Amino acid sequence: MIIAEQKPFEEIKGLVGSAQKVLVVGCGTCVTVCFAGGSREAAILAASLRMASKLDGDPKDVTDVTVQRQCEWEYLDTIAEQVNEADLVLSLGCGIGVQAIAEHFPKTWVVPGLNTSFLGLPAEQGVWVERCAACGDCILGLTAGVCPIARCSKSLLNGPCGGSQDGHCEVNEDIPCVWQLIYDRLKSLDKLEMLSEIRPPKNWRTSRDGGPRKIVRPDLRLYEEE
Ligand code: SF4
Ligand code: SF4
């Protein structure tokens, strides 16, 4: 899932600026699960902004609403009236949610309340870790289901660098060397011979390096492209 964390409150206050009627919009999917931007966080942030603006002598009208997913038009349509009445929308969705609101409501000023961090999972209660860099050409079938792009500090694809020490990454000893993890898992699955296979260089055009990406599924489209 997408992992995000809330921006510092002072930064959020700065983004809200002089807007009087503020709508805080939470998102009910990834950012709810990582406790950054769900209905609870949206309500708390709205209350904090109301209190802070009152203390600053400039009370604002701050309300909150949460949609199931900010990145789909049909959910955004359900809050169109509230969005259109607001001077400013403070989105607690990921960067995609913020841009979806901006695209769907062209006359609305929308600002982000979160920093979108990475694609990852909860390793334990209160700890999230990165697992995927969305490279667009998944190689997990070659690396025992462990991603060297997202989990190696240098995104090395052909084994560990010289800084791998006792299973730890040279960048930070709290980070396991991903190539040690790949080696150990291949060994435990009796597939170490996969490491000896010669592979062509990875085609990075499917990643961000090839510019903004797009997937088109003609079988799912309602209209043919002209
Ligand atoms: S290989 Fe690419 S798609 Fe697969 S987990 Fe790693 S970054 Fe994500
Ligand atoms: S020590 Fe391992 S994880 Fe760290 S940069 Fe080198 S290969 Fe990557």
mmCIF file of C-alpha atoms and ligand atoms in Angstrom:
data_model
loop_
_atom_site.group_PDB
_atom_site.id
_atom_site.type_symbol
_atom_site.label_atom_id
_atom_site.label_comp_id
_atom_site.label_asym_id
_atom_site.label_seq_id
_atom_site.Cartn_x
_atom_site.Cartn_y
_atom_site.Cartn_z
ATOM 1 C CA MET A 1 0.000 0.000 0.000
ATOM 2 C CA ILE A 2 0.933 3.658 -0.207
ATOM 3 C CA ILE A 3 2.582 4.847 2.997
ATOM 4 C CA ALA A 4 2.360 8.498 4.010
ATOM 5 C CA GLU A 5 2.761 10.639 7.105
ATOM 6 C CA GLN A 6 1.194 13.897 8.142
ATOM 7 C CA LYS A 7 3.088 17.107 7.511
ATOM 8 C CA PRO A 8 4.161 19.118 10.573
ATOM 9 C CA PHE A 9 1.228 21.155 11.899
ATOM 10 C CA GLU A 10 3.010 24.490 11.380
ATOM 11 C CA GLU A 11 3.586 23.624 7.710
ATOM 12 C CA ILE A 12 -0.089 22.734 7.327
ATOM 13 C CA LYS A 13 -1.078 26.035 8.936
ATOM 14 C CA GLY A 14 1.167 27.829 6.455
ATOM 15 C CA LEU A 15 -0.440 26.004 3.521
ATOM 16 C CA VAL A 16 -3.909 26.915 4.770
ATOM 17 C CA GLY A 17 -2.804 30.544 5.054
ATOM 18 C CA SER A 18 -5.611 33.104 5.107
ATOM 19 C CA ALA A 19 -8.348 30.786 3.759
ATOM 20 C CA GLN A 20 -11.461 31.116 5.924
ATOM 21 C CA LYS A 21 -13.583 28.161 4.883
ATOM 22 C CA VAL A 22 -11.434 25.049 4.905
ATOM 23 C CA LEU A 23 -12.498 21.513 4.026
ATOM 24 C CA VAL A 24 -10.222 18.730 5.303
ATOM 25 C CA VAL A 25 -10.706 15.651 3.114
ATOM 26 C CA GLY A 26 -9.607 12.269 4.412
ATOM 27 C CA CYS A 27 -9.202 9.107 2.337
ATOM 28 C CA GLY A 28 -10.526 5.736 3.430
ATOM 29 C CA THR A 29 -7.926 3.467 1.898
ATOM 30 C CA CYS A 30 -4.105 3.291 2.238
ATOM 31 C CA VAL A 31 -3.677 6.421 4.354
ATOM 32 C CA THR A 32 -6.360 5.192 6.752
ATOM 33 C CA VAL A 33 -4.483 1.943 7.254
ATOM 34 C CA CYS A 34 -1.209 3.787 7.945
ATOM 35 C CA PHE A 35 -2.985 6.198 10.347
ATOM 36 C CA ALA A 36 -2.037 9.297 8.347
ATOM 37 C CA GLY A 37 -5.194 10.540 6.639
ATOM 38 C CA GLY A 38 -8.329 8.573 7.508
ATOM 39 C CA SER A 39 -11.553 9.912 9.020
ATOM 40 C CA ARG A 40 -10.057 9.989 12.522
ATOM 41 C CA GLU A 41 -7.012 11.987 11.429
ATOM 42 C CA ALA A 42 -9.178 14.326 9.323
ATOM 43 C CA ALA A 43 -11.447 15.061 12.315
ATOM 44 C CA ILE A 44 -8.491 15.629 14.667
ATOM 45 C CA LEU A 45 -6.721 17.902 12.184
ATOM 46 C CA ALA A 46 -9.885 19.920 11.529
ATOM 47 C CA ALA A 47 -10.392 20.392 15.292
ATOM 48 C CA SER A 48 -6.715 21.376 15.734
ATOM 49 C CA LEU A 49 -6.979 23.966 12.934
ATOM 50 C CA ARG A 50 -10.170 25.390 14.434
ATOM 51 C CA MET A 51 -8.534 25.700 17.851
ATOM 52 C CA ALA A 52 -5.273 27.131 16.498
ATOM 53 C CA SER A 53 -7.048 29.714 14.337
ATOM 54 C CA LYS A 54 -9.154 30.784 17.324
ATOM 55 C CA LEU A 55 -6.043 31.190 19.464
ATOM 56 C CA ASP A 56 -4.438 33.189 16.637
ATOM 57 C CA GLY A 57 -7.432 35.572 16.706
ATOM 58 C CA ASP A 58 -8.580 34.587 13.205
ATOM 59 C CA PRO A 59 -11.189 31.833 13.703
ATOM 60 C CA LYS A 60 -11.694 29.695 10.628
ATOM 61 C CA ASP A 61 -14.608 27.555 9.545
ATOM 62 C CA VAL A 62 -12.930 24.141 9.267
ATOM 63 C CA THR A 63 -14.976 21.032 8.500
ATOM 64 C CA ASP A 64 -13.940 17.523 7.508
ATOM 65 C CA VAL A 65 -15.217 14.718 5.349
ATOM 66 C CA THR A 66 -13.713 11.383 4.325
ATOM 67 C CA VAL A 67 -14.304 9.561 1.058
ATOM 68 C CA GLN A 68 -13.619 5.907 0.354
ATOM 69 C CA ARG A 69 -10.921 6.757 -2.218
ATOM 70 C CA GLN A 70 -9.792 10.231 -3.281
ATOM 71 C CA CYS A 71 -8.308 8.818 -6.490
ATOM 72 C CA GLU A 72 -11.651 7.915 -8.113
ATOM 73 C CA TRP A 73 -14.038 10.415 -9.620
ATOM 74 C CA GLU A 74 -17.188 8.681 -8.401
ATOM 75 C CA TYR A 75 -16.162 9.145 -4.763
ATOM 76 C CA LEU A 76 -15.112 12.756 -5.358
ATOM 77 C CA ASP A 77 -18.511 13.472 -6.919
ATOM 78 C CA THR A 78 -20.143 12.714 -3.553
ATOM 79 C CA ILE A 79 -18.386 15.716 -1.935
ATOM 80 C CA ALA A 80 -18.660 18.146 -4.879
ATOM 81 C CA GLU A 81 -20.973 20.511 -2.997
ATOM 82 C CA GLN A 82 -18.689 20.750 0.045
ATOM 83 C CA VAL A 83 -15.619 21.205 -2.154
ATOM 84 C CA ASN A 84 -17.258 23.962 -4.174
ATOM 85 C CA GLU A 85 -18.277 25.836 -1.024
ATOM 86 C CA ALA A 86 -14.754 25.772 0.455
ATOM 87 C CA ASP A 87 -12.064 28.436 -0.020
ATOM 88 C CA LEU A 88 -9.446 25.713 0.272
ATOM 89 C CA VAL A 89 -9.332 21.923 0.382
ATOM 90 C CA LEU A 90 -6.725 20.315 2.592
ATOM 91 C CA SER A 91 -6.312 16.792 1.256
ATOM 92 C CA LEU A 92 -5.204 13.998 3.557
ATOM 93 C CA GLY A 93 -4.932 11.639 0.603
ATOM 94 C CA CYS A 94 -1.635 10.612 -0.930
ATOM 95 C CA GLY A 95 -0.165 12.737 -3.723
ATOM 96 C CA ILE A 96 -2.500 10.985 -6.144
ATOM 97 C CA GLY A 97 -5.552 12.017 -4.116
ATOM 98 C CA VAL A 98 -4.421 15.650 -4.011
ATOM 99 C CA GLN A 99 -3.940 15.689 -7.792
ATOM 100 C CA ALA A 100 -7.247 13.915 -8.387
ATOM 101 C CA ILE A 101 -9.054 16.674 -6.455
ATOM 102 C CA ALA A 102 -7.146 19.372 -8.373
ATOM 103 C CA GLU A 103 -8.027 17.699 -11.681
ATOM 104 C CA HIS A 104 -11.665 17.036 -10.821
ATOM 105 C CA PHE A 105 -12.323 20.488 -9.340
ATOM 106 C CA PRO A 106 -10.343 22.905 -11.536
ATOM 107 C CA LYS A 107 -11.531 26.000 -9.644
ATOM 108 C CA THR A 108 -10.560 24.635 -6.222
ATOM 109 C CA TRP A 109 -7.333 25.453 -4.436
ATOM 110 C CA VAL A 110 -6.110 22.168 -2.942
ATOM 111 C CA VAL A 111 -3.066 21.635 -0.715
ATOM 112 C CA PRO A 112 -1.466 18.448 0.667
ATOM 113 C CA GLY A 113 -1.640 17.614 4.360
ATOM 114 C CA LEU A 114 0.540 14.532 3.966
ATOM 115 C CA ASN A 115 3.962 13.646 2.701
ATOM 116 C CA THR A 116 3.581 10.574 0.503
ATOM 117 C CA SER A 117 6.538 8.404 1.361
ATOM 118 C CA PHE A 118 6.675 5.001 -0.349
ATOM 119 C CA LEU A 119 5.015 1.714 -1.301
ATOM 120 C CA GLY A 120 5.368 -0.588 1.637
ATOM 121 C CA LEU A 121 3.848 -2.614 4.408
ATOM 122 C CA PRO A 122 3.489 -2.521 8.193
ATOM 123 C CA ALA A 123 6.385 -4.568 9.594
ATOM 124 C CA GLU A 124 4.913 -4.292 13.104
ATOM 125 C CA GLN A 125 2.491 -2.025 14.961
ATOM 126 C CA GLY A 126 3.617 1.540 14.223
ATOM 127 C CA VAL A 127 6.452 0.602 11.837
ATOM 128 C CA TRP A 128 6.182 0.792 8.034
ATOM 129 C CA VAL A 129 8.867 -0.284 5.590
ATOM 130 C CA GLU A 130 9.426 0.233 1.871
ATOM 131 C CA ARG A 131 8.979 -2.792 -0.372
ATOM 132 C CA CYS A 132 8.392 -1.641 -3.956
ATOM 133 C CA ALA A 133 9.587 1.245 -6.147
ATOM 134 C CA ALA A 134 6.978 0.613 -8.896
ATOM 135 C CA CYS A 135 9.654 -0.033 -11.524
ATOM 136 C CA GLY A 136 7.071 -1.313 -14.030
ATOM 137 C CA ASP A 137 8.911 -4.562 -14.842
ATOM 138 C CA CYS A 138 8.866 -6.734 -11.743
ATOM 139 C CA ILE A 139 11.869 -8.991 -11.207
ATOM 140 C CA LEU A 140 10.760 -10.629 -7.972
ATOM 141 C CA GLY A 141 10.587 -13.949 -9.827
ATOM 142 C CA LEU A 142 14.381 -13.798 -10.125
ATOM 143 C CA THR A 143 15.140 -12.599 -6.615
ATOM 144 C CA ALA A 144 13.176 -14.957 -4.401
ATOM 145 C CA GLY A 145 10.386 -12.423 -3.873
ATOM 146 C CA VAL A 146 12.715 -9.829 -2.324
ATOM 147 C CA CYS A 147 13.070 -6.519 -4.171
ATOM 148 C CA PRO A 148 16.630 -5.226 -4.632
ATOM 149 C CA ILE A 149 15.394 -2.032 -6.266
ATOM 150 C CA ALA A 150 13.353 -0.841 -3.294
ATOM 151 C CA ARG A 151 15.354 -2.507 -0.537
ATOM 152 C CA CYS A 152 18.991 -2.078 -1.607
ATOM 153 C CA SER A 153 20.265 1.399 -0.762
ATOM 154 C CA LYS A 154 21.901 1.501 -4.211
ATOM 155 C CA SER A 155 19.246 -0.522 -6.069
ATOM 156 C CA LEU A 156 21.930 -2.977 -7.156
ATOM 157 C CA LEU A 157 20.701 -5.767 -9.409
ATOM 158 C CA ASN A 158 23.735 -8.016 -9.630
ATOM 159 C CA GLY A 159 24.644 -8.868 -6.057
ATOM 160 C CA PRO A 160 25.931 -6.998 -3.014
ATOM 161 C CA CYS A 161 28.346 -4.112 -3.047
ATOM 162 C CA GLY A 162 31.588 -4.233 -1.091
ATOM 163 C CA GLY A 163 29.920 -2.545 1.860
ATOM 164 C CA SER A 164 27.755 -5.516 2.826
ATOM 165 C CA GLN A 165 28.898 -6.478 6.326
ATOM 166 C CA ASP A 166 27.589 -9.452 8.318
ATOM 167 C CA GLY A 167 24.211 -9.184 6.617
ATOM 168 C CA HIS A 168 23.912 -5.427 7.176
ATOM 169 C CA CYS A 169 23.927 -2.570 4.689
ATOM 170 C CA GLU A 170 26.872 -0.190 4.855
ATOM 171 C CA VAL A 171 24.494 2.769 4.653
ATOM 172 C CA ASN A 172 22.922 1.951 8.026
ATOM 173 C CA GLU A 173 23.398 -1.175 10.090
ATOM 174 C CA ASP A 174 19.678 -1.183 10.912
ATOM 175 C CA ILE A 175 19.043 -1.993 7.225
ATOM 176 C CA PRO A 176 19.531 -5.630 6.301
ATOM 177 C CA CYS A 177 21.631 -6.074 3.143
ATOM 178 C CA VAL A 178 18.965 -7.108 0.679
ATOM 179 C CA TRP A 179 21.384 -9.271 -1.253
ATOM 180 C CA GLN A 180 22.069 -11.253 1.912
ATOM 181 C CA LEU A 181 18.281 -11.708 2.255
ATOM 182 C CA ILE A 182 18.023 -12.819 -1.385
ATOM 183 C CA TYR A 183 20.931 -15.230 -0.997
ATOM 184 C CA ASP A 184 19.554 -16.726 2.233
ATOM 185 C CA ARG A 185 16.079 -17.183 0.774
ATOM 186 C CA LEU A 186 17.326 -18.736 -2.458
ATOM 187 C CA LYS A 187 19.511 -21.072 -0.392
ATOM 188 C CA SER A 188 16.630 -22.096 1.864
ATOM 189 C CA LEU A 189 14.532 -22.836 -1.237
ATOM 190 C CA ASP A 190 17.398 -24.790 -2.846
ATOM 191 C CA LYS A 191 17.559 -22.357 -5.780
ATOM 192 C CA LEU A 192 21.009 -20.828 -5.360
ATOM 193 C CA GLU A 193 21.900 -21.780 -8.935
ATOM 194 C CA MET A 194 19.640 -18.904 -10.089
ATOM 195 C CA LEU A 195 22.339 -16.479 -8.980
ATOM 196 C CA SER A 196 24.742 -17.892 -11.608
ATOM 197 C CA GLU A 197 22.418 -17.244 -14.553
ATOM 198 C CA ILE A 198 23.466 -14.434 -16.905
ATOM 199 C CA ARG A 199 20.693 -11.866 -17.329
ATOM 200 C CA PRO A 200 20.382 -8.982 -19.769
ATOM 201 C CA PRO A 201 20.448 -5.456 -18.319
ATOM 202 C CA LYS A 202 17.115 -4.297 -16.903
ATOM 203 C CA ASN A 203 15.097 -2.063 -19.177
ATOM 204 C CA TRP A 204 14.464 1.020 -17.042
ATOM 205 C CA ARG A 205 12.139 2.611 -19.603
ATOM 206 C CA THR A 206 9.211 1.045 -17.737
ATOM 207 C CA SER A 207 10.214 2.955 -14.592
ATOM 208 C CA ARG A 208 10.091 6.687 -13.883
ATOM 209 C CA ASP A 209 13.183 7.062 -16.087
ATOM 210 C CA GLY A 210 10.928 6.709 -19.138
ATOM 211 C CA GLY A 211 8.757 9.660 -18.115
ATOM 212 C CA PRO A 212 5.166 9.644 -16.798
ATOM 213 C CA ARG A 213 3.636 6.239 -17.342
ATOM 214 C CA LYS A 214 0.247 5.133 -18.579
ATOM 215 C CA ILE A 215 -1.509 1.777 -18.826
ATOM 216 C CA VAL A 216 -4.272 1.328 -21.397
ATOM 217 C CA ARG A 217 -6.501 -1.762 -21.334
ATOM 218 C CA PRO A 218 -8.583 -1.629 -24.564
ATOM 219 C CA ASP A 219 -10.738 -4.536 -23.306
ATOM 220 C CA LEU A 220 -11.881 -2.424 -20.355
ATOM 221 C CA ARG A 221 -12.431 0.886 -22.113
ATOM 222 C CA LEU A 222 -15.920 2.178 -22.760
ATOM 223 C CA TYR A 223 -14.905 4.252 -25.790
ATOM 224 C CA GLU A 224 -12.372 3.716 -28.555
ATOM 225 C CA GLU A 225 -9.524 6.240 -28.704
ATOM 226 C CA GLU A 226 -9.958 8.534 -31.734
HETATM 227 S S1 SF4 B 1 11.008 -5.346 -8.975
HETATM 228 FE FE1 SF4 B 1 9.961 -3.417 -9.470
HETATM 229 S S2 SF4 B 1 7.735 -3.872 -9.396
HETATM 230 FE FE2 SF4 B 1 8.830 -5.595 -8.419
HETATM 231 S S3 SF4 B 1 8.804 -5.099 -6.223
HETATM 232 FE FE3 SF4 B 1 10.723 -4.256 -7.054
HETATM 233 S S4 SF4 B 1 10.300 -2.155 -7.668
HETATM 234 FE FE4 SF4 B 1 8.340 -3.189 -7.329
HETATM 235 S S1 SF4 B 2 25.258 -3.308 1.549
HETATM 236 FE FE1 SF4 B 2 23.685 -4.526 0.508
HETATM 237 S S2 SF4 B 2 21.774 -3.321 0.702
HETATM 238 FE FE2 SF4 B 2 23.461 -1.945 1.220
HETATM 239 S S3 SF4 B 2 23.940 -0.893 -0.671
HETATM 240 FE FE3 SF4 B 2 25.319 -2.689 -0.572
HETATM 241 S S4 SF4 B 2 24.236 -4.321 -1.619
HETATM 242 FE FE4 SF4 B 2 22.728 -2.704 -1.219
#
